[in-house]
Amino acid sequence: MYGNGHLIRRTVINNGNEIPPLTPKMELKLIQMWLHGKSGASRRAYLTDVHHFLDFCQKRLDSIDLADIQNWDTFLAQKYAPSSRKRKLAAVKSLFSFAHQNKLLADNPGAALATPKTKDAISEKILTEDEWWMLLNTEPNRQHQLMLQLLYESRARVSEFCNLKWKDIREKADLSALVTLFGKGSKTRKVTITPHLWQALKGTKKNDTTGNDPIFLNLRHQAYSTVQVWRIVKNAGERVGIYGVSPHWIRHTGATHQLLNGSPIHLQQQELGHSGLDITSRYLHILPGEYGARYCKVQLPDS
């Protein structure tokens, strides 16, 4: 995968400490350490990005400099969408930062290169309440309809959704239900679904169902894969003439509708699993005019 001319290196001095040149085995171990603790999906994506970068450079990590990363960035700008370019650069910068901070590399060549700014396209992935009603009510398959509504109310990521089991849902005193999601960054969070949805879900539960059984079973009596859920959502959108709808669209849509209907933003932050309010606040800029004035209760007197 790498050029043989870069296998022999001198020892580098970093703050008086010697850092030996990386061997192929050491480089692999470094990458594994960097990936430790990340989710399965993140590990796969980051590993693909780093391998792509190293294949492009034909060097080992301790021989790469800023010019190599800039050359790769120029290539990415020509071949990839801005969001993909940004993700790939962020992965490589993260790897170099990790290696440098842990004194596994003497320098951090990625520090001088800023990741590109990309268009915030979240507003393009939000359905109106009328569109959502139409999408939901034209779904002919009752189980798929329940899946769509659970995605919408829970605002779960598709991987979290596919991992849901009956033991992850607990009924509350008001007959709504608390759903436990295990998701990104190995974090657990809880969200609430409406009594109407919970009662409908309970109606599908068989007598011999155990807590470890998936909530939804496909035709092979197995949990749905992420690909199958994507296909169900995509087909539901196309049925009403909306193309490109994905499970993440439904996550954005559910959060936006709850905010529009008065949900506190800090609650959405917690239930979406966002690290900060700055991320959740992006939803507030999606529909101009929907916030602020609509919540003013004191009105101007009639003339």
mmCIF file of C-alpha atoms in Angstrom:
data_model
loop_
_atom_site.group_PDB
_atom_site.id
_atom_site.type_symbol
_atom_site.label_atom_id
_atom_site.label_comp_id
_atom_site.label_asym_id
_atom_site.label_seq_id
_atom_site.Cartn_x
_atom_site.Cartn_y
_atom_site.Cartn_z
ATOM 1 C CA MET A 1 0.000 0.000 0.000
ATOM 2 C CA TYR A 2 2.917 2.367 0.584
ATOM 3 C CA GLY A 3 6.131 3.187 -1.255
ATOM 4 C CA ASN A 4 9.190 1.188 -0.163
ATOM 5 C CA GLY A 5 11.355 4.292 -0.283
ATOM 6 C CA HIS A 6 9.811 5.513 2.959
ATOM 7 C CA LEU A 7 10.417 2.539 5.205
ATOM 8 C CA ILE A 8 13.785 3.732 6.597
ATOM 9 C CA ARG A 9 13.795 6.955 8.663
ATOM 10 C CA ARG A 10 15.890 8.771 11.149
ATOM 11 C CA THR A 11 14.844 9.167 14.755
ATOM 12 C CA VAL A 12 13.130 12.517 15.410
ATOM 13 C CA ILE A 13 13.702 14.639 18.494
ATOM 14 C CA ASN A 14 10.579 16.049 20.185
ATOM 15 C CA ASN A 15 11.115 18.153 23.330
ATOM 16 C CA GLY A 16 14.290 16.287 24.105
ATOM 17 C CA ASN A 17 12.685 12.847 23.672
ATOM 18 C CA GLU A 18 13.506 10.527 20.824
ATOM 19 C CA ILE A 19 10.598 9.298 18.706
ATOM 20 C CA PRO A 20 11.582 6.237 16.669
ATOM 21 C CA PRO A 21 10.521 6.014 13.014
ATOM 22 C CA LEU A 22 7.266 4.204 12.402
ATOM 23 C CA THR A 23 7.351 0.635 11.185
ATOM 24 C CA PRO A 24 4.315 -0.727 9.317
ATOM 25 C CA LYS A 25 3.291 -2.616 12.453
ATOM 26 C CA MET A 26 3.640 0.504 14.627
ATOM 27 C CA GLU A 27 1.618 2.585 12.174
ATOM 28 C CA LEU A 28 -1.187 0.040 12.201
ATOM 29 C CA LYS A 29 -1.157 0.038 16.005
ATOM 30 C CA LEU A 30 -1.290 3.851 16.057
ATOM 31 C CA ILE A 31 -4.376 3.857 13.826
ATOM 32 C CA GLN A 32 -6.056 1.198 15.977
ATOM 33 C CA MET A 33 -5.400 3.261 19.112
ATOM 34 C CA TRP A 34 -6.894 6.332 17.417
ATOM 35 C CA LEU A 35 -10.038 4.384 16.441
ATOM 36 C CA HIS A 36 -10.514 2.923 19.920
ATOM 37 C CA GLY A 37 -13.832 3.859 21.501
ATOM 38 C CA LYS A 38 -15.451 5.072 18.292
ATOM 39 C CA SER A 39 -18.657 3.447 17.048
ATOM 40 C CA GLY A 40 -18.516 0.686 14.472
ATOM 41 C CA ALA A 41 -19.814 2.926 11.713
ATOM 42 C CA SER A 42 -17.342 5.688 12.593
ATOM 43 C CA ARG A 43 -14.429 3.241 12.690
ATOM 44 C CA ARG A 44 -15.272 1.922 9.234
ATOM 45 C CA ALA A 45 -15.676 5.404 7.744
ATOM 46 C CA TYR A 46 -12.506 6.801 9.341
ATOM 47 C CA LEU A 47 -10.451 3.768 8.368
ATOM 48 C CA THR A 48 -11.601 4.073 4.756
ATOM 49 C CA ASP A 49 -10.680 7.772 4.712
ATOM 50 C CA VAL A 50 -7.231 7.216 6.217
ATOM 51 C CA HIS A 51 -6.417 4.343 3.863
ATOM 52 C CA HIS A 52 -7.489 6.531 0.950
ATOM 53 C CA PHE A 53 -5.188 9.288 2.183
ATOM 54 C CA LEU A 54 -2.189 7.002 2.691
ATOM 55 C CA ASP A 55 -2.696 5.355 -0.701
ATOM 56 C CA PHE A 56 -2.729 8.809 -2.295
ATOM 57 C CA CYS A 57 0.423 9.980 -0.516
ATOM 58 C CA GLN A 58 2.335 6.696 -0.833
ATOM 59 C CA LYS A 59 4.122 7.549 2.404
ATOM 60 C CA ARG A 60 3.968 6.537 6.005
ATOM 61 C CA LEU A 61 2.535 8.921 8.547
ATOM 62 C CA ASP A 62 5.833 10.184 9.933
ATOM 63 C CA SER A 63 7.032 11.206 6.446
ATOM 64 C CA ILE A 64 3.928 13.202 5.522
ATOM 65 C CA ASP A 65 4.064 17.000 5.581
ATOM 66 C CA LEU A 66 1.603 19.846 5.035
ATOM 67 C CA ALA A 67 2.216 19.867 1.257
ATOM 68 C CA ASP A 68 1.077 16.218 1.044
ATOM 69 C CA ILE A 69 -2.171 17.016 2.838
ATOM 70 C CA GLN A 70 -2.744 20.083 0.666
ATOM 71 C CA ASN A 71 -2.211 18.019 -2.485
ATOM 72 C CA TRP A 72 -4.763 15.497 -1.246
ATOM 73 C CA ASP A 73 -7.186 18.301 -0.411
ATOM 74 C CA THR A 74 -6.841 19.650 -3.958
ATOM 75 C CA PHE A 75 -7.629 16.179 -5.294
ATOM 76 C CA LEU A 76 -10.665 15.874 -2.987
ATOM 77 C CA ALA A 77 -12.002 19.266 -4.097
ATOM 78 C CA GLN A 78 -12.005 18.037 -7.696
ATOM 79 C CA LYS A 79 -13.528 14.622 -7.090
ATOM 80 C CA TYR A 80 -15.801 14.780 -4.038
ATOM 81 C CA ALA A 81 -18.780 16.696 -2.730
ATOM 82 C CA PRO A 82 -17.902 19.415 -0.182
ATOM 83 C CA SER A 83 -19.364 17.410 2.710
ATOM 84 C CA SER A 84 -17.322 14.315 1.804
ATOM 85 C CA ARG A 85 -14.178 16.406 1.389
ATOM 86 C CA LYS A 86 -14.733 17.989 4.796
ATOM 87 C CA ARG A 87 -15.285 14.607 6.471
ATOM 88 C CA LYS A 88 -12.172 13.044 4.953
ATOM 89 C CA LEU A 89 -9.968 15.984 5.913
ATOM 90 C CA ALA A 90 -11.393 16.002 9.439
ATOM 91 C CA ALA A 91 -10.549 12.303 9.829
ATOM 92 C CA VAL A 92 -6.936 12.782 8.751
ATOM 93 C CA LYS A 93 -6.487 15.910 10.895
ATOM 94 C CA SER A 94 -7.893 14.007 13.872
ATOM 95 C CA LEU A 95 -5.419 11.158 13.357
ATOM 96 C CA PHE A 96 -2.419 13.489 13.191
ATOM 97 C CA SER A 97 -3.625 15.433 16.221
ATOM 98 C CA PHE A 98 -4.046 12.232 18.235
ATOM 99 C CA ALA A 99 -0.593 10.944 17.248
ATOM 100 C CA HIS A 100 1.115 14.246 18.044
ATOM 101 C CA GLN A 101 -0.643 14.762 21.387
ATOM 102 C CA ASN A 102 0.363 11.257 22.457
ATOM 103 C CA LYS A 103 3.995 11.837 21.341
ATOM 104 C CA LEU A 104 3.762 9.169 18.657
ATOM 105 C CA LEU A 105 4.641 11.728 15.955
ATOM 106 C CA ALA A 106 6.991 14.662 16.346
ATOM 107 C CA ASP A 107 4.865 17.058 14.268
ATOM 108 C CA ASN A 108 1.226 17.640 13.387
ATOM 109 C CA PRO A 109 1.174 18.656 9.707
ATOM 110 C CA GLY A 110 -2.620 18.751 9.671
ATOM 111 C CA ALA A 111 -2.845 21.562 12.224
ATOM 112 C CA ALA A 112 -2.111 24.273 9.649
ATOM 113 C CA LEU A 113 -4.878 23.190 7.261
ATOM 114 C CA ALA A 114 -8.421 24.319 8.066
ATOM 115 C CA THR A 115 -11.352 22.112 7.093
ATOM 116 C CA PRO A 116 -13.534 23.754 4.424
ATOM 117 C CA LYS A 117 -16.833 25.332 5.323
ATOM 118 C CA THR A 118 -19.830 23.634 3.746
ATOM 119 C CA LYS A 119 -23.358 24.719 3.048
ATOM 120 C CA ASP A 120 -25.764 23.971 5.885
ATOM 121 C CA ALA A 121 -28.279 21.912 3.921
ATOM 122 C CA ILE A 122 -30.345 20.814 6.899
ATOM 123 C CA SER A 123 -33.299 22.944 5.762
ATOM 124 C CA GLU A 124 -33.477 20.864 2.593
ATOM 125 C CA LYS A 125 -34.036 17.762 4.684
ATOM 126 C CA ILE A 126 -37.070 18.887 6.659
ATOM 127 C CA LEU A 127 -40.599 17.863 5.761
ATOM 128 C CA THR A 128 -43.529 20.098 6.634
ATOM 129 C CA GLU A 129 -46.190 18.692 8.928
ATOM 130 C CA ASP A 130 -48.516 18.331 5.909
ATOM 131 C CA GLU A 131 -45.839 16.450 3.968
ATOM 132 C CA TRP A 132 -45.189 14.164 6.917
ATOM 133 C CA TRP A 133 -48.909 13.460 7.350
ATOM 134 C CA MET A 134 -49.183 12.609 3.657
ATOM 135 C CA LEU A 135 -46.091 10.377 3.700
ATOM 136 C CA LEU A 136 -47.306 8.505 6.775
ATOM 137 C CA ASN A 137 -50.894 8.065 5.661
ATOM 138 C CA THR A 138 -50.095 6.804 2.161
ATOM 139 C CA GLU A 139 -47.873 4.002 3.493
ATOM 140 C CA PRO A 140 -49.902 0.823 2.776
ATOM 141 C CA ASN A 141 -47.908 -1.499 5.058
ATOM 142 C CA ARG A 142 -49.013 -1.134 8.693
ATOM 143 C CA GLN A 143 -45.688 -2.305 10.131
ATOM 144 C CA HIS A 144 -43.786 0.125 7.913
ATOM 145 C CA GLN A 145 -46.169 2.853 9.032
ATOM 146 C CA LEU A 146 -45.355 2.113 12.672
ATOM 147 C CA MET A 147 -41.640 2.102 11.854
ATOM 148 C CA LEU A 148 -41.909 5.513 10.213
ATOM 149 C CA GLN A 149 -43.774 7.004 13.172
ATOM 150 C CA LEU A 150 -41.319 5.553 15.691
ATOM 151 C CA LEU A 151 -38.422 7.056 13.727
ATOM 152 C CA TYR A 152 -40.272 10.384 13.730
ATOM 153 C CA GLU A 153 -41.196 10.478 17.428
ATOM 154 C CA SER A 154 -37.962 9.008 18.782
ATOM 155 C CA ARG A 155 -35.710 10.970 16.382
ATOM 156 C CA ALA A 156 -33.410 7.952 16.505
ATOM 157 C CA ARG A 157 -30.475 7.460 14.185
ATOM 158 C CA VAL A 158 -31.065 4.530 11.863
ATOM 159 C CA SER A 159 -28.472 2.321 13.598
ATOM 160 C CA GLU A 160 -30.088 3.060 16.976
ATOM 161 C CA PHE A 161 -33.493 2.252 15.544
ATOM 162 C CA CYS A 162 -32.402 -1.092 14.107
ATOM 163 C CA ASN A 163 -30.977 -2.147 17.478
ATOM 164 C CA LEU A 164 -34.175 -1.475 19.433
ATOM 165 C CA LYS A 165 -35.608 -4.381 21.407
ATOM 166 C CA TRP A 166 -38.781 -4.680 23.457
ATOM 167 C CA LYS A 167 -36.816 -4.375 26.694
ATOM 168 C CA ASP A 168 -35.727 -0.894 25.558
ATOM 169 C CA ILE A 169 -39.282 0.474 25.916
ATOM 170 C CA ARG A 170 -40.997 1.046 29.263
ATOM 171 C CA GLU A 171 -44.550 2.266 29.746
ATOM 172 C CA LYS A 172 -45.055 5.405 31.826
ATOM 173 C CA ALA A 173 -47.925 6.294 34.143
ATOM 174 C CA ASP A 174 -49.607 8.448 31.472
ATOM 175 C CA LEU A 175 -49.480 5.465 29.034
ATOM 176 C CA SER A 176 -46.757 7.070 26.950
ATOM 177 C CA ALA A 177 -43.474 5.155 26.825
ATOM 178 C CA LEU A 178 -39.821 5.786 27.532
ATOM 179 C CA VAL A 179 -37.463 4.517 24.819
ATOM 180 C CA THR A 180 -33.790 3.889 25.612
ATOM 181 C CA LEU A 181 -31.471 4.480 22.674
ATOM 182 C CA PHE A 182 -27.874 3.341 22.586
ATOM 183 C CA GLY A 183 -26.072 5.349 19.979
ATOM 184 C CA LYS A 184 -23.239 7.482 18.717
ATOM 185 C CA GLY A 185 -20.173 7.577 20.926
ATOM 186 C CA SER A 186 -21.520 4.610 22.947
ATOM 187 C CA LYS A 187 -23.886 7.006 24.729
ATOM 188 C CA THR A 188 -27.292 6.076 26.098
ATOM 189 C CA ARG A 189 -30.202 8.495 26.096
ATOM 190 C CA LYS A 190 -33.933 8.286 26.722
ATOM 191 C CA VAL A 191 -36.780 9.708 24.650
ATOM 192 C CA THR A 192 -40.551 9.616 25.053
ATOM 193 C CA ILE A 193 -43.094 8.454 22.492
ATOM 194 C CA THR A 194 -46.812 9.227 22.533
ATOM 195 C CA PRO A 195 -49.426 6.957 24.153
ATOM 196 C CA HIS A 196 -51.080 6.508 20.750
ATOM 197 C CA LEU A 197 -47.928 5.103 19.159
ATOM 198 C CA TRP A 198 -47.039 2.985 22.178
ATOM 199 C CA GLN A 199 -50.467 1.359 22.301
ATOM 200 C CA ALA A 200 -50.240 0.609 18.578
ATOM 201 C CA LEU A 201 -46.803 -0.963 19.047
ATOM 202 C CA LYS A 202 -47.992 -3.060 21.998
ATOM 203 C CA GLY A 203 -50.778 -4.378 19.787
ATOM 204 C CA THR A 204 -48.187 -6.028 17.533
ATOM 205 C CA LYS A 205 -46.422 -7.837 20.378
ATOM 206 C CA LYS A 206 -46.977 -11.600 20.391
ATOM 207 C CA ASN A 207 -47.493 -13.703 23.500
ATOM 208 C CA ASP A 208 -44.166 -15.506 23.115
ATOM 209 C CA THR A 209 -42.166 -12.324 22.504
ATOM 210 C CA THR A 210 -39.263 -11.785 24.893
ATOM 211 C CA GLY A 211 -37.536 -8.584 25.962
ATOM 212 C CA ASN A 212 -34.538 -9.407 23.783
ATOM 213 C CA ASP A 213 -36.601 -9.687 20.609
ATOM 214 C CA PRO A 214 -36.430 -6.847 18.071
ATOM 215 C CA ILE A 215 -39.489 -4.622 17.995
ATOM 216 C CA PHE A 216 -39.814 -5.075 14.235
ATOM 217 C CA LEU A 217 -39.092 -8.288 12.317
ATOM 218 C CA ASN A 218 -38.576 -8.526 8.574
ATOM 219 C CA LEU A 219 -39.874 -11.338 6.367
ATOM 220 C CA ARG A 220 -37.024 -13.561 7.543
ATOM 221 C CA HIS A 221 -38.058 -12.975 11.163
ATOM 222 C CA GLN A 222 -34.874 -11.024 11.812
ATOM 223 C CA ALA A 223 -34.213 -7.435 12.843
ATOM 224 C CA TYR A 224 -34.313 -4.967 9.971
ATOM 225 C CA SER A 225 -30.946 -3.902 8.603
ATOM 226 C CA THR A 226 -30.114 -0.241 8.128
ATOM 227 C CA VAL A 227 -30.296 -0.763 4.354
ATOM 228 C CA GLN A 228 -33.831 -2.174 4.632
ATOM 229 C CA VAL A 229 -34.984 0.752 6.772
ATOM 230 C CA TRP A 230 -33.434 3.226 4.326
ATOM 231 C CA ARG A 231 -35.323 1.528 1.490
ATOM 232 C CA ILE A 232 -38.649 1.685 3.348
ATOM 233 C CA VAL A 233 -38.189 5.399 4.062
ATOM 234 C CA LYS A 234 -37.038 6.158 0.513
ATOM 235 C CA ASN A 235 -40.034 4.358 -1.004
ATOM 236 C CA ALA A 236 -42.433 6.148 1.344
ATOM 237 C CA GLY A 237 -41.081 9.502 0.191
ATOM 238 C CA GLU A 238 -41.200 8.629 -3.496
ATOM 239 C CA ARG A 239 -44.792 7.447 -3.105
ATOM 240 C CA VAL A 240 -45.794 11.064 -2.427
ATOM 241 C CA GLY A 241 -43.335 12.616 -4.882
ATOM 242 C CA ILE A 242 -40.551 13.543 -2.424
ATOM 243 C CA TYR A 243 -37.237 12.086 -3.520
ATOM 244 C CA GLY A 244 -34.145 11.377 -1.459
ATOM 245 C CA VAL A 245 -35.925 11.028 1.887
ATOM 246 C CA SER A 246 -33.772 9.134 4.388
ATOM 247 C CA PRO A 247 -34.075 8.115 8.052
ATOM 248 C CA HIS A 248 -31.962 11.148 8.944
ATOM 249 C CA TRP A 249 -34.509 13.375 7.204
ATOM 250 C CA ILE A 250 -37.105 11.955 9.571
ATOM 251 C CA ARG A 251 -34.834 12.634 12.559
ATOM 252 C CA HIS A 252 -34.474 16.278 11.463
ATOM 253 C CA THR A 253 -38.182 16.523 10.735
ATOM 254 C CA GLY A 254 -39.287 15.121 14.098
ATOM 255 C CA ALA A 255 -37.000 17.471 16.012
ATOM 256 C CA THR A 256 -38.096 20.525 14.022
ATOM 257 C CA HIS A 257 -41.801 19.773 14.441
ATOM 258 C CA GLN A 258 -41.383 19.332 18.191
ATOM 259 C CA LEU A 259 -39.566 22.669 18.434
ATOM 260 C CA LEU A 260 -42.255 24.364 16.370
ATOM 261 C CA ASN A 261 -44.867 23.002 18.753
ATOM 262 C CA GLY A 262 -43.133 24.444 21.807
ATOM 263 C CA SER A 263 -40.598 21.838 22.917
ATOM 264 C CA PRO A 264 -37.734 23.419 24.924
ATOM 265 C CA ILE A 265 -34.502 23.418 22.951
ATOM 266 C CA HIS A 266 -32.480 21.945 25.836
ATOM 267 C CA LEU A 267 -34.849 18.945 25.866
ATOM 268 C CA GLN A 268 -34.276 18.434 22.143
ATOM 269 C CA GLN A 269 -30.527 18.645 22.687
ATOM 270 C CA GLN A 270 -30.699 15.852 25.261
ATOM 271 C CA GLU A 271 -33.050 13.630 23.293
ATOM 272 C CA LEU A 272 -31.180 14.086 20.012
ATOM 273 C CA GLY A 273 -27.890 13.290 21.730
ATOM 274 C CA HIS A 274 -26.218 16.534 20.618
ATOM 275 C CA SER A 275 -23.038 17.537 22.420
ATOM 276 C CA GLY A 276 -24.103 21.189 22.680
ATOM 277 C CA LEU A 277 -26.954 23.625 22.117
ATOM 278 C CA ASP A 278 -25.071 25.167 19.191
ATOM 279 C CA ILE A 279 -25.801 22.054 17.147
ATOM 280 C CA THR A 280 -29.478 21.870 18.099
ATOM 281 C CA SER A 281 -29.963 25.591 17.489
ATOM 282 C CA ARG A 282 -29.428 25.013 13.769
ATOM 283 C CA TYR A 283 -33.039 23.863 13.676
ATOM 284 C CA LEU A 284 -34.196 27.288 14.850
ATOM 285 C CA HIS A 285 -33.076 28.913 11.596
ATOM 286 C CA ILE A 286 -34.881 26.531 9.280
ATOM 287 C CA LEU A 287 -38.279 28.200 9.074
ATOM 288 C CA PRO A 288 -37.901 31.990 9.402
ATOM 289 C CA GLY A 289 -40.788 33.678 11.134
ATOM 290 C CA GLU A 290 -41.908 30.602 13.032
ATOM 291 C CA TYR A 291 -40.142 31.623 16.238
ATOM 292 C CA GLY A 292 -40.264 34.614 18.517
ATOM 293 C CA ALA A 293 -43.409 36.555 17.637
ATOM 294 C CA ARG A 294 -45.710 33.546 17.697
ATOM 295 C CA TYR A 295 -45.000 33.158 21.429
ATOM 296 C CA CYS A 296 -45.802 36.816 22.344
ATOM 297 C CA LYS A 297 -48.952 36.664 24.467
ATOM 298 C CA VAL A 298 -49.427 40.398 25.140
ATOM 299 C CA GLN A 299 -51.026 41.935 22.053
ATOM 300 C CA LEU A 300 -51.258 45.514 20.769
ATOM 301 C CA PRO A 301 -54.633 47.037 21.783
ATOM 302 C CA ASP A 302 -57.114 47.689 18.994
ATOM 303 C CA SER A 303 -57.194 51.303 17.861
#
